[in-house]
PDB file of C-alpha atoms in Angstrom:
ATOM      1  CA  UNK A 236       0.000   0.000   0.000  1.00  0.00           C
ATOM      2  CA  UNK A 237       1.345   3.448  -0.920  1.00  0.00           C
ATOM      3  CA  UNK A 238       1.623   6.029   1.863  1.00  0.00           C
ATOM      4  CA  UNK A 239      -1.078   8.182   0.226  1.00  0.00           C
ATOM      5  CA  UNK A 240      -3.508   5.260   0.209  1.00  0.00           C
ATOM      6  CA  UNK A 241      -2.405   4.282   3.704  1.00  0.00           C
ATOM      7  CA  UNK A 242      -3.336   7.730   5.001  1.00  0.00           C
ATOM      8  CA  UNK A 243      -6.702   7.611   3.281  1.00  0.00           C
ATOM      9  CA  UNK A 244      -7.381   4.443   5.266  1.00  0.00           C
ATOM     10  CA  UNK A 245      -6.914   6.211   8.591  1.00  0.00           C
ATOM     11  CA  UNK A 246      -8.626   8.837  10.712  1.00  0.00           C
ATOM     12  CA  UNK A 247      -8.926  12.553   9.957  1.00  0.00           C
ATOM     13  CA  UNK A 248      -5.435  13.978  10.373  1.00  0.00           C
ATOM     14  CA  UNK A 249      -4.739  16.614  12.997  1.00  0.00           C
ATOM     15  CA  UNK A 250      -1.736  18.922  13.127  1.00  0.00           C
ATOM     16  CA  UNK A 251      -0.280  20.090  16.427  1.00  0.00           C
ATOM     17  CA  UNK A 252       1.294  23.308  15.203  1.00  0.00           C
ATOM     18  CA  UNK A 253       4.538  24.521  16.692  1.00  0.00           C
ATOM     19  CA  UNK A 254       2.646  27.505  18.132  1.00  0.00           C
ATOM     20  CA  UNK A 255       0.433  25.140  20.137  1.00  0.00           C
ATOM     21  CA  UNK A 256      -2.639  25.355  17.930  1.00  0.00           C
ATOM     22  CA  UNK A 257      -4.427  22.229  16.733  1.00  0.00           C
ATOM     23  CA  UNK A 258      -5.941  22.084  13.267  1.00  0.00           C
ATOM     24  CA  UNK A 259      -7.582  19.408  11.187  1.00  0.00           C
ATOM     25  CA  UNK A 260      -5.499  18.665   8.112  1.00  0.00           C
ATOM     26  CA  UNK A 261      -8.516  18.362   5.812  1.00  0.00           C
ATOM     27  CA  UNK A 262      -7.860  19.563   2.283  1.00  0.00           C
ATOM     28  CA  UNK A 263      -4.285  20.468   3.211  1.00  0.00           C
ATOM     29  CA  UNK A 264      -3.409  16.787   3.530  1.00  0.00           C
ATOM     30  CA  UNK A 265      -1.346  16.689   0.343  1.00  0.00           C
ATOM     31  CA  UNK A 266       0.975  19.437   1.581  1.00  0.00           C
ATOM     32  CA  UNK A 267       1.658  17.476   4.754  1.00  0.00           C
ATOM     33  CA  UNK A 268       2.323  14.262   2.858  1.00  0.00           C
ATOM     34  CA  UNK A 269       5.251  15.914   1.120  1.00  0.00           C
ATOM     35  CA  UNK A 270       6.901  17.176   4.288  1.00  0.00           C
ATOM     36  CA  UNK A 271       9.972  15.431   5.578  1.00  0.00           C
ATOM     37  CA  UNK A 272       9.540  13.407   8.769  1.00  0.00           C
ATOM     38  CA  UNK A 273      12.017  13.786  11.608  1.00  0.00           C
ATOM     39  CA  UNK A 274      10.420  11.120  13.812  1.00  0.00           C
ATOM     40  CA  UNK A 275       7.598   8.606  13.516  1.00  0.00           C
ATOM     41  CA  UNK A 276       6.172   6.336  16.199  1.00  0.00           C
ATOM     42  CA  UNK A 277       3.120   4.232  17.023  1.00  0.00           C
ATOM     43  CA  UNK A 278       1.344   4.214  20.366  1.00  0.00           C
ATOM     44  CA  UNK A 279      -1.334   1.807  21.597  1.00  0.00           C
ATOM     45  CA  UNK A 280      -2.833   1.202  25.008  1.00  0.00           C
ATOM     46  CA  UNK A 281      -5.221  -0.900  27.024  1.00  0.00           C
ATOM     47  CA  UNK A 282      -4.399  -4.356  25.741  1.00  0.00           C
ATOM     48  CA  UNK A 283      -6.117  -5.957  28.755  1.00  0.00           C
ATOM     49  CA  UNK A 284      -4.531  -9.287  27.939  1.00  0.00           C
ATOM     50  CA  UNK A 285      -6.246 -12.004  29.963  1.00  0.00           C
ATOM     51  CA  UNK A 286      -9.579 -10.275  30.504  1.00  0.00           C
ATOM     52  CA  UNK A 287     -12.311 -12.884  30.734  1.00  0.00           C
ATOM     53  CA  UNK A 288     -15.063 -13.000  28.121  1.00  0.00           C
ATOM     54  CA  UNK A 289     -12.956 -11.053  25.623  1.00  0.00           C
ATOM     55  CA  UNK A 290     -10.936 -12.250  22.639  1.00  0.00           C
ATOM     56  CA  UNK A 291      -7.815 -10.766  24.199  1.00  0.00           C
ATOM     57  CA  UNK A 292      -5.295 -13.000  22.437  1.00  0.00           C
ATOM     58  CA  UNK A 293      -6.685 -12.172  19.008  1.00  0.00           C
ATOM     59  CA  UNK A 294      -6.958  -8.457  19.889  1.00  0.00           C
ATOM     60  CA  UNK A 295      -3.249  -8.273  20.667  1.00  0.00           C
ATOM     61  CA  UNK A 296      -2.194 -10.427  17.720  1.00  0.00           C
ATOM     62  CA  UNK A 297      -4.229  -8.192  15.397  1.00  0.00           C
ATOM     63  CA  UNK A 298      -2.710  -4.919  16.565  1.00  0.00           C
ATOM     64  CA  UNK A 299       0.815  -6.368  16.452  1.00  0.00           C
ATOM     65  CA  UNK A 300       0.194  -7.475  12.861  1.00  0.00           C
ATOM     66  CA  UNK A 301      -1.243  -4.078  11.903  1.00  0.00           C
ATOM     67  CA  UNK A 302       1.562  -2.080  13.510  1.00  0.00           C
ATOM     68  CA  UNK A 303       4.135  -4.251  11.759  1.00  0.00           C
ATOM     69  CA  UNK A 304       2.285  -3.736   8.455  1.00  0.00           C
ATOM     70  CA  UNK A 305       2.317   0.050   8.946  1.00  0.00           C
ATOM     71  CA  UNK A 306       6.029  -0.208   9.729  1.00  0.00           C
ATOM     72  CA  UNK A 307       6.572  -1.767   6.289  1.00  0.00           C
ATOM     73  CA  UNK A 308       4.786   1.142   4.571  1.00  0.00           C
ATOM     74  CA  UNK A 309       6.926   3.679   6.439  1.00  0.00           C
ATOM     75  CA  UNK A 310       9.183   2.631   9.312  1.00  0.00           C
ATOM     76  CA  UNK A 311       8.489   3.610  12.905  1.00  0.00           C
ATOM     77  CA  UNK A 312      11.307   4.716  15.178  1.00  0.00           C
ATOM     78  CA  UNK A 313       9.559   2.851  17.983  1.00  0.00           C
ATOM     79  CA  UNK A 314       6.222   1.643  19.332  1.00  0.00           C
ATOM     80  CA  UNK A 315       4.902   2.523  22.797  1.00  0.00           C
ATOM     81  CA  UNK A 316       2.384   0.335  24.634  1.00  0.00           C
ATOM     82  CA  UNK A 317       0.899   2.746  27.148  1.00  0.00           C
ATOM     83  CA  UNK A 318      -0.498   0.779  30.056  1.00  0.00           C
ATOM     84  CA  UNK A 319      -2.949  -1.954  30.986  1.00  0.00           C
ATOM     85  CA  UNK A 320      -0.836  -4.546  29.241  1.00  0.00           C
ATOM     86  CA  UNK A 321      -2.611  -7.309  31.171  1.00  0.00           C
ATOM     87  CA  UNK A 322      -5.901  -7.403  33.051  1.00  0.00           C
ATOM     88  CA  UNK A 323      -5.389  -7.649  36.815  1.00  0.00           C
ATOM     89  CA  UNK A 324      -3.459 -10.946  36.869  1.00  0.00           C
ATOM     90  CA  UNK A 325       0.362 -11.030  36.441  1.00  0.00           C
ATOM     91  CA  UNK A 326       0.197 -14.636  35.219  1.00  0.00           C
ATOM     92  CA  UNK A 327      -0.662 -13.254  31.774  1.00  0.00           C
ATOM     93  CA  UNK A 328       2.594 -11.321  31.355  1.00  0.00           C
ATOM     94  CA  UNK A 329       4.619 -14.129  29.715  1.00  0.00           C
ATOM     95  CA  UNK A 330       2.062 -14.700  26.944  1.00  0.00           C
ATOM     96  CA  UNK A 331       1.498 -10.981  26.381  1.00  0.00           C
ATOM     97  CA  UNK A 332       5.219 -10.293  26.314  1.00  0.00           C
ATOM     98  CA  UNK A 333       5.832 -13.093  23.818  1.00  0.00           C
ATOM     99  CA  UNK A 334       3.389 -11.449  21.401  1.00  0.00           C
ATOM    100  CA  UNK A 335       4.771  -7.951  21.995  1.00  0.00           C
ATOM    101  CA  UNK A 336       8.238  -9.235  21.185  1.00  0.00           C
ATOM    102  CA  UNK A 337       6.967  -9.932  17.657  1.00  0.00           C
ATOM    103  CA  UNK A 338       6.999  -6.190  16.943  1.00  0.00           C
ATOM    104  CA  UNK A 339       9.522  -5.436  14.211  1.00  0.00           C
ATOM    105  CA  UNK A 340      10.685  -2.145  15.726  1.00  0.00           C
ATOM    106  CA  UNK A 341      12.005  -0.990  19.089  1.00  0.00           C
ATOM    107  CA  UNK A 342       9.235  -0.932  21.680  1.00  0.00           C
ATOM    108  CA  UNK A 343       8.549   0.400  25.163  1.00  0.00           C
ATOM    109  CA  UNK A 344       5.889  -0.177  27.821  1.00  0.00           C
ATOM    110  CA  UNK A 345       4.354   1.828  30.650  1.00  0.00           C
ATOM    111  CA  UNK A 346       2.264   0.453  33.534  1.00  0.00           C
ATOM    112  CA  UNK A 347      -1.479   1.009  33.822  1.00  0.00           C
ATOM    113  CA  UNK A 348      -3.886   0.590  36.707  1.00  0.00           C
ATOM    114  CA  UNK A 349      -4.778  -2.976  35.649  1.00  0.00           C
ATOM    115  CA  UNK A 350      -1.135  -4.112  35.505  1.00  0.00           C
ATOM    116  CA  UNK A 351      -0.993  -4.327  39.298  1.00  0.00           C
ATOM    117  CA  UNK A 352       2.583  -5.294  40.049  1.00  0.00           C
ATOM    118  CA  UNK A 353       5.192  -3.542  42.159  1.00  0.00           C
ATOM    119  CA  UNK A 354       7.888  -1.403  40.588  1.00  0.00           C
ATOM    120  CA  UNK A 355      10.363  -4.193  41.344  1.00  0.00           C
ATOM    121  CA  UNK A 356       8.193  -6.807  39.636  1.00  0.00           C
ATOM    122  CA  UNK A 357       7.715  -4.518  36.644  1.00  0.00           C
ATOM    123  CA  UNK A 358      11.480  -4.208  36.330  1.00  0.00           C
ATOM    124  CA  UNK A 359      11.861  -7.993  36.457  1.00  0.00           C
ATOM    125  CA  UNK A 360       9.242  -8.510  33.752  1.00  0.00           C
ATOM    126  CA  UNK A 361      10.228  -5.748  31.323  1.00  0.00           C
ATOM    127  CA  UNK A 362      13.775  -4.803  32.356  1.00  0.00           C
ATOM    128  CA  UNK A 363      12.450  -1.250  32.619  1.00  0.00           C
ATOM    129  CA  UNK A 364      11.590   1.026  35.564  1.00  0.00           C
ATOM    130  CA  UNK A 365       8.091   2.446  35.940  1.00  0.00           C
ATOM    131  CA  UNK A 366       9.464   5.967  35.356  1.00  0.00           C
ATOM    132  CA  UNK A 367      12.099   6.435  32.671  1.00  0.00           C
ATOM    133  CA  UNK A 368      13.365   8.721  29.930  1.00  0.00           C
ATOM    134  CA  UNK A 369      14.482   7.870  26.423  1.00  0.00           C
ATOM    135  CA  UNK A 370      15.483   9.814  23.341  1.00  0.00           C
ATOM    136  CA  UNK A 371      14.644   9.159  19.694  1.00  0.00           C
ATOM    137  CA  UNK A 372      16.076  11.379  16.962  1.00  0.00           C
ATOM    138  CA  UNK A 373      16.888  14.136  19.457  1.00  0.00           C
ATOM    139  CA  UNK A 374      13.320  14.105  20.801  1.00  0.00           C
ATOM    140  CA  UNK A 375      12.889  13.400  24.518  1.00  0.00           C
ATOM    141  CA  UNK A 376      10.200  11.103  25.912  1.00  0.00           C
ATOM    142  CA  UNK A 377       9.250  10.915  29.588  1.00  0.00           C
ATOM    143  CA  UNK A 378       7.341   7.717  30.369  1.00  0.00           C
ATOM    144  CA  UNK A 379       5.849   7.413  33.840  1.00  0.00           C
ATOM    145  CA  UNK A 380       3.374   5.499  35.958  1.00  0.00           C
ATOM    146  CA  UNK A 381       0.013   6.881  37.129  1.00  0.00           C
ATOM    147  CA  UNK A 382      -1.069   3.998  39.387  1.00  0.00           C
ATOM    148  CA  UNK A 383       0.279   1.843  42.195  1.00  0.00           C
ATOM    149  CA  UNK A 384       0.523  -1.936  42.485  1.00  0.00           C
ATOM    150  CA  UNK A 385      -3.068  -2.161  43.716  1.00  0.00           C
ATOM    151  CA  UNK A 386      -4.422  -0.201  40.767  1.00  0.00           C
ATOM    152  CA  UNK A 387      -5.006   3.029  42.692  1.00  0.00           C
ATOM    153  CA  UNK A 388      -4.824   6.111  40.470  1.00  0.00           C
ATOM    154  CA  UNK A 389      -1.952   8.460  41.344  1.00  0.00           C
ATOM    155  CA  UNK A 390      -0.438  11.604  39.881  1.00  0.00           C
ATOM    156  CA  UNK A 391       2.919  11.362  38.105  1.00  0.00           C
ATOM    157  CA  UNK A 392       5.901  11.551  40.450  1.00  0.00           C
ATOM    158  CA  UNK A 393       6.356  15.315  40.701  1.00  0.00           C
ATOM    159  CA  UNK A 394       9.958  15.243  41.897  1.00  0.00           C
ATOM    160  CA  UNK A 395      11.037  12.891  39.127  1.00  0.00           C
ATOM    161  CA  UNK A 396       9.149  14.880  36.482  1.00  0.00           C
ATOM    162  CA  UNK A 397      10.639  18.178  37.652  1.00  0.00           C
ATOM    163  CA  UNK A 398      14.140  16.735  37.560  1.00  0.00           C
ATOM    164  CA  UNK A 399      13.683  15.328  34.052  1.00  0.00           C
ATOM    165  CA  UNK A 400      12.074  18.465  32.633  1.00  0.00           C
ATOM    166  CA  UNK A 401      14.850  20.634  34.047  1.00  0.00           C
ATOM    167  CA  UNK A 402      17.502  18.244  32.769  1.00  0.00           C
ATOM    168  CA  UNK A 403      16.014  18.413  29.270  1.00  0.00           C
ATOM    169  CA  UNK A 404      14.989  22.070  29.290  1.00  0.00           C
ATOM    170  CA  UNK A 405      17.040  22.729  26.166  1.00  0.00           C
ATOM    171  CA  UNK A 406      15.538  19.866  24.168  1.00  0.00           C
ATOM    172  CA  UNK A 407      13.524  21.106  21.219  1.00  0.00           C
ATOM    173  CA  UNK A 408      10.631  18.713  21.836  1.00  0.00           C
ATOM    174  CA  UNK A 409       9.448  16.635  24.792  1.00  0.00           C
ATOM    175  CA  UNK A 410       6.526  14.199  24.824  1.00  0.00           C
ATOM    176  CA  UNK A 411       5.149  12.846  28.106  1.00  0.00           C
ATOM    177  CA  UNK A 412       3.604   9.365  28.035  1.00  0.00           C
ATOM    178  CA  UNK A 413       1.367   8.364  30.948  1.00  0.00           C
ATOM    179  CA  UNK A 414      -1.590   6.013  31.130  1.00  0.00           C
ATOM    180  CA  UNK A 415      -4.164   8.061  33.071  1.00  0.00           C
ATOM    181  CA  UNK A 416      -5.108  11.607  32.102  1.00  0.00           C
ATOM    182  CA  UNK A 417      -3.897  13.985  34.872  1.00  0.00           C
ATOM    183  CA  UNK A 418      -6.102  16.957  33.938  1.00  0.00           C
ATOM    184  CA  UNK A 419      -9.552  15.620  34.889  1.00  0.00           C
ATOM    185  CA  UNK A 420     -10.641  15.910  31.269  1.00  0.00           C
ATOM    186  CA  UNK A 421     -12.586  12.641  31.337  1.00  0.00           C
ATOM    187  CA  UNK A 422     -14.750  10.752  33.804  1.00  0.00           C
ATOM    188  CA  UNK A 423     -11.899   8.311  34.490  1.00  0.00           C
ATOM    189  CA  UNK A 424      -9.140  10.899  34.869  1.00  0.00           C
ATOM    190  CA  UNK A 425      -7.425  12.357  37.923  1.00  0.00           C
ATOM    191  CA  UNK A 426      -6.718  15.985  38.758  1.00  0.00           C
ATOM    192  CA  UNK A 427      -3.035  16.805  39.229  1.00  0.00           C
ATOM    193  CA  UNK A 428      -2.792  20.623  39.418  1.00  0.00           C
ATOM    194  CA  UNK A 429       0.835  20.699  40.601  1.00  0.00           C
ATOM    195  CA  UNK A 430       1.893  18.481  37.721  1.00  0.00           C
ATOM    196  CA  UNK A 431       0.002  20.633  35.214  1.00  0.00           C
ATOM    197  CA  UNK A 432       1.569  23.788  36.628  1.00  0.00           C
ATOM    198  CA  UNK A 433       4.994  22.198  36.225  1.00  0.00           C
ATOM    199  CA  UNK A 434       4.348  21.192  32.626  1.00  0.00           C
ATOM    200  CA  UNK A 435       3.084  24.693  31.773  1.00  0.00           C
ATOM    201  CA  UNK A 436       6.494  26.072  32.732  1.00  0.00           C
ATOM    202  CA  UNK A 437       8.186  23.962  30.057  1.00  0.00           C
ATOM    203  CA  UNK A 438       7.102  25.150  26.635  1.00  0.00           C
ATOM    204  CA  UNK A 439       9.055  22.401  24.899  1.00  0.00           C
ATOM    205  CA  UNK A 440       6.495  19.818  26.091  1.00  0.00           C
ATOM    206  CA  UNK A 441       4.558  19.260  22.885  1.00  0.00           C
ATOM    207  CA  UNK A 442       1.865  16.929  24.187  1.00  0.00           C
ATOM    208  CA  UNK A 443       0.916  14.385  26.830  1.00  0.00           C
ATOM    209  CA  UNK A 444      -0.104  10.985  25.457  1.00  0.00           C
ATOM    210  CA  UNK A 445      -2.768   9.136  27.451  1.00  0.00           C
ATOM    211  CA  UNK A 446      -4.492   5.754  27.391  1.00  0.00           C
ATOM    212  CA  UNK A 447      -6.976   4.454  29.989  1.00  0.00           C
ATOM    213  CA  UNK A 448     -10.106   6.045  28.508  1.00  0.00           C
ATOM    214  CA  UNK A 449     -11.174   3.446  25.943  1.00  0.00           C
ATOM    215  CA  UNK A 450     -13.857   5.759  24.573  1.00  0.00           C
ATOM    216  CA  UNK A 451     -11.475   8.645  23.833  1.00  0.00           C
ATOM    217  CA  UNK A 452      -9.623   8.813  20.515  1.00  0.00           C
ATOM    218  CA  UNK A 453      -9.165  12.550  19.995  1.00  0.00           C
ATOM    219  CA  UNK A 454      -7.208  15.472  21.430  1.00  0.00           C
ATOM    220  CA  UNK A 455      -8.324  17.490  24.459  1.00  0.00           C
ATOM    221  CA  UNK A 456      -6.611  20.598  25.860  1.00  0.00           C
ATOM    222  CA  UNK A 457      -6.259  22.131  29.305  1.00  0.00           C
ATOM    223  CA  UNK A 458      -4.124  25.159  30.140  1.00  0.00           C
ATOM    224  CA  UNK A 459      -2.750  25.052  26.609  1.00  0.00           C
ATOM    225  CA  UNK A 460      -1.473  21.478  26.994  1.00  0.00           C
ATOM    226  CA  UNK A 461      -2.669  18.959  24.366  1.00  0.00           C
ATOM    227  CA  UNK A 462      -3.689  15.544  25.705  1.00  0.00           C
ATOM    228  CA  UNK A 463      -3.767  12.895  22.984  1.00  0.00           C
ATOM    229  CA  UNK A 464      -5.807   9.702  23.420  1.00  0.00           C
ATOM    230  CA  UNK A 465      -5.579   6.456  21.446  1.00  0.00           C
ATOM    231  CA  UNK A 466      -8.814   4.480  22.082  1.00  0.00           C
ATOM    232  CA  UNK A 467      -8.004   0.859  23.022  1.00  0.00           C
ATOM    233  CA  UNK A 468      -6.595  -2.446  21.786  1.00  0.00           C
ATOM    234  CA  UNK A 469      -8.558  -4.758  24.082  1.00  0.00           C
ATOM    235  CA  UNK A 470     -11.120  -4.718  26.845  1.00  0.00           C
ATOM    236  CA  UNK A 471     -14.895  -4.879  26.737  1.00  0.00           C
ATOM    237  CA  UNK A 472     -15.876  -1.217  26.426  1.00  0.00           C
ATOM    238  CA  UNK A 473     -14.957   1.949  24.561  1.00  0.00           C
ATOM    239  CA  UNK A 474     -14.913   2.999  20.925  1.00  0.00           C
ATOM    240  CA  UNK A 475     -16.598   0.565  18.563  1.00  0.00           C
ATOM    241  CA  UNK A 476     -13.228  -0.210  16.985  1.00  0.00           C
ATOM    242  CA  UNK A 477      -9.874  -1.262  18.401  1.00  0.00           C
ATOM    243  CA  UNK A 478      -6.889   0.622  17.060  1.00  0.00           C
ATOM    244  CA  UNK A 479      -3.642   2.491  17.615  1.00  0.00           C
ATOM    245  CA  UNK A 480      -2.283   5.991  17.043  1.00  0.00           C
ATOM    246  CA  UNK A 481       0.514   7.181  14.773  1.00  0.00           C
ATOM    247  CA  UNK A 482       2.491  10.324  15.611  1.00  0.00           C
ATOM    248  CA  UNK A 483       4.850  12.001  13.140  1.00  0.00           C
ATOM    249  CA  UNK A 484       7.154  14.898  14.024  1.00  0.00           C
ATOM    250  CA  UNK A 485       7.693  16.820  10.803  1.00  0.00           C
ATOM    251  CA  UNK A 486      10.916  18.568   9.869  1.00  0.00           C
ATOM    252  CA  UNK A 487       9.270  21.980  10.378  1.00  0.00           C
ATOM    253  CA  UNK A 488       8.460  20.909  13.975  1.00  0.00           C
ATOM    254  CA  UNK A 489       4.726  20.435  13.396  1.00  0.00           C
ATOM    255  CA  UNK A 490       3.269  17.170  14.680  1.00  0.00           C
ATOM    256  CA  UNK A 491       0.922  15.121  12.496  1.00  0.00           C
ATOM    257  CA  UNK A 492      -1.150  12.487  14.289  1.00  0.00           C
ATOM    258  CA  UNK A 493      -3.995  10.110  13.515  1.00  0.00           C
ATOM    259  CA  UNK A 494      -5.632   6.888  14.686  1.00  0.00           C
ATOM    260  CA  UNK A 495      -5.548   3.624  12.761  1.00  0.00           C
ATOM    261  CA  UNK A 496      -8.788   1.709  13.177  1.00  0.00           C
ATOM    262  CA  UNK A 497      -6.696  -0.503  12.905  1.00  0.00           C
ATOM    263  CA  UNK A 498      -6.794  -0.254   9.085  1.00  0.00           C
ATOM    264  CA  UNK A 499      -8.851   2.918   8.750  1.00  0.00           C
ATOM    265  CA  UNK A 500      -7.354   6.302   9.679  1.00  0.00           C
ATOM    266  CA  UNK A 501      -9.571   8.502  11.868  1.00  0.00           C
ATOM    267  CA  UNK A 502      -9.262  11.503  14.190  1.00  0.00           C
ATOM    268  CA  UNK A 503      -5.994  12.923  12.908  1.00  0.00           C
ATOM    269  CA  UNK A 504      -4.503  16.224  13.974  1.00  0.00           C
ATOM    270  CA  UNK A 505      -1.487  18.480  13.648  1.00  0.00           C
ATOM    271  CA  UNK A 506       0.351  20.307  16.423  1.00  0.00           C
ATOM    272  CA  UNK A 507       2.266  23.236  14.954  1.00  0.00           C
ATOM    273  CA  UNK A 508       5.041  25.345  16.406  1.00  0.00           C
TER     274      UNK A 508
END
């Protein structure tokens, strides 16, 4: 499939302009297709592997296949699986991990409220802490937990976030990846005013990527901060499709993003400088 046809099969595209505005690509799509990409990644959440009375194994196999297929059309720098990898029972981690390891690109995971293991157990399973930073093509990503081992919702670790944001204050772009929305923008979100105040001080934070809310697949804003949702891969509620999101940082520093459904592109946007 050509990239042009691939994009037609996805959600409306949105641009996160470098000035913080969000616009729907619409008829301007062709101009964005020709722009050089600095970074491209996929993000999916809420796999809920092991949830009873759901086809969880097939759900995960399908999204892995679709992400790999999109990677063939145009390679991803990485794929992020943003929380609720399993559903309440750690016994499902080996099977879920075996499928995730079939991804053809570098991948990362964050914990969600249904993952319900300690930070030490998470490290043993994934060889990754619950809060960590990584860089891809000079773009900084802060991945952090928003729940404890019992599934209780918590705000991101403020001390850790402050340290990381200060350390990377000269980075051109930062994306924060956390499972639960911290701005109380949805019924299932939490309110973290100190965290939001901190993020507002760092204008190089382009967006916060959230999972958790299976019925959210768009972009919401609070205090000028874009919060980008990606629907769900598994579970028994939410949008009537199961998909994943693609995010592309363009060479002019705009961000193009859209949902794959998992074949059909919907709800795309651009964040511009």
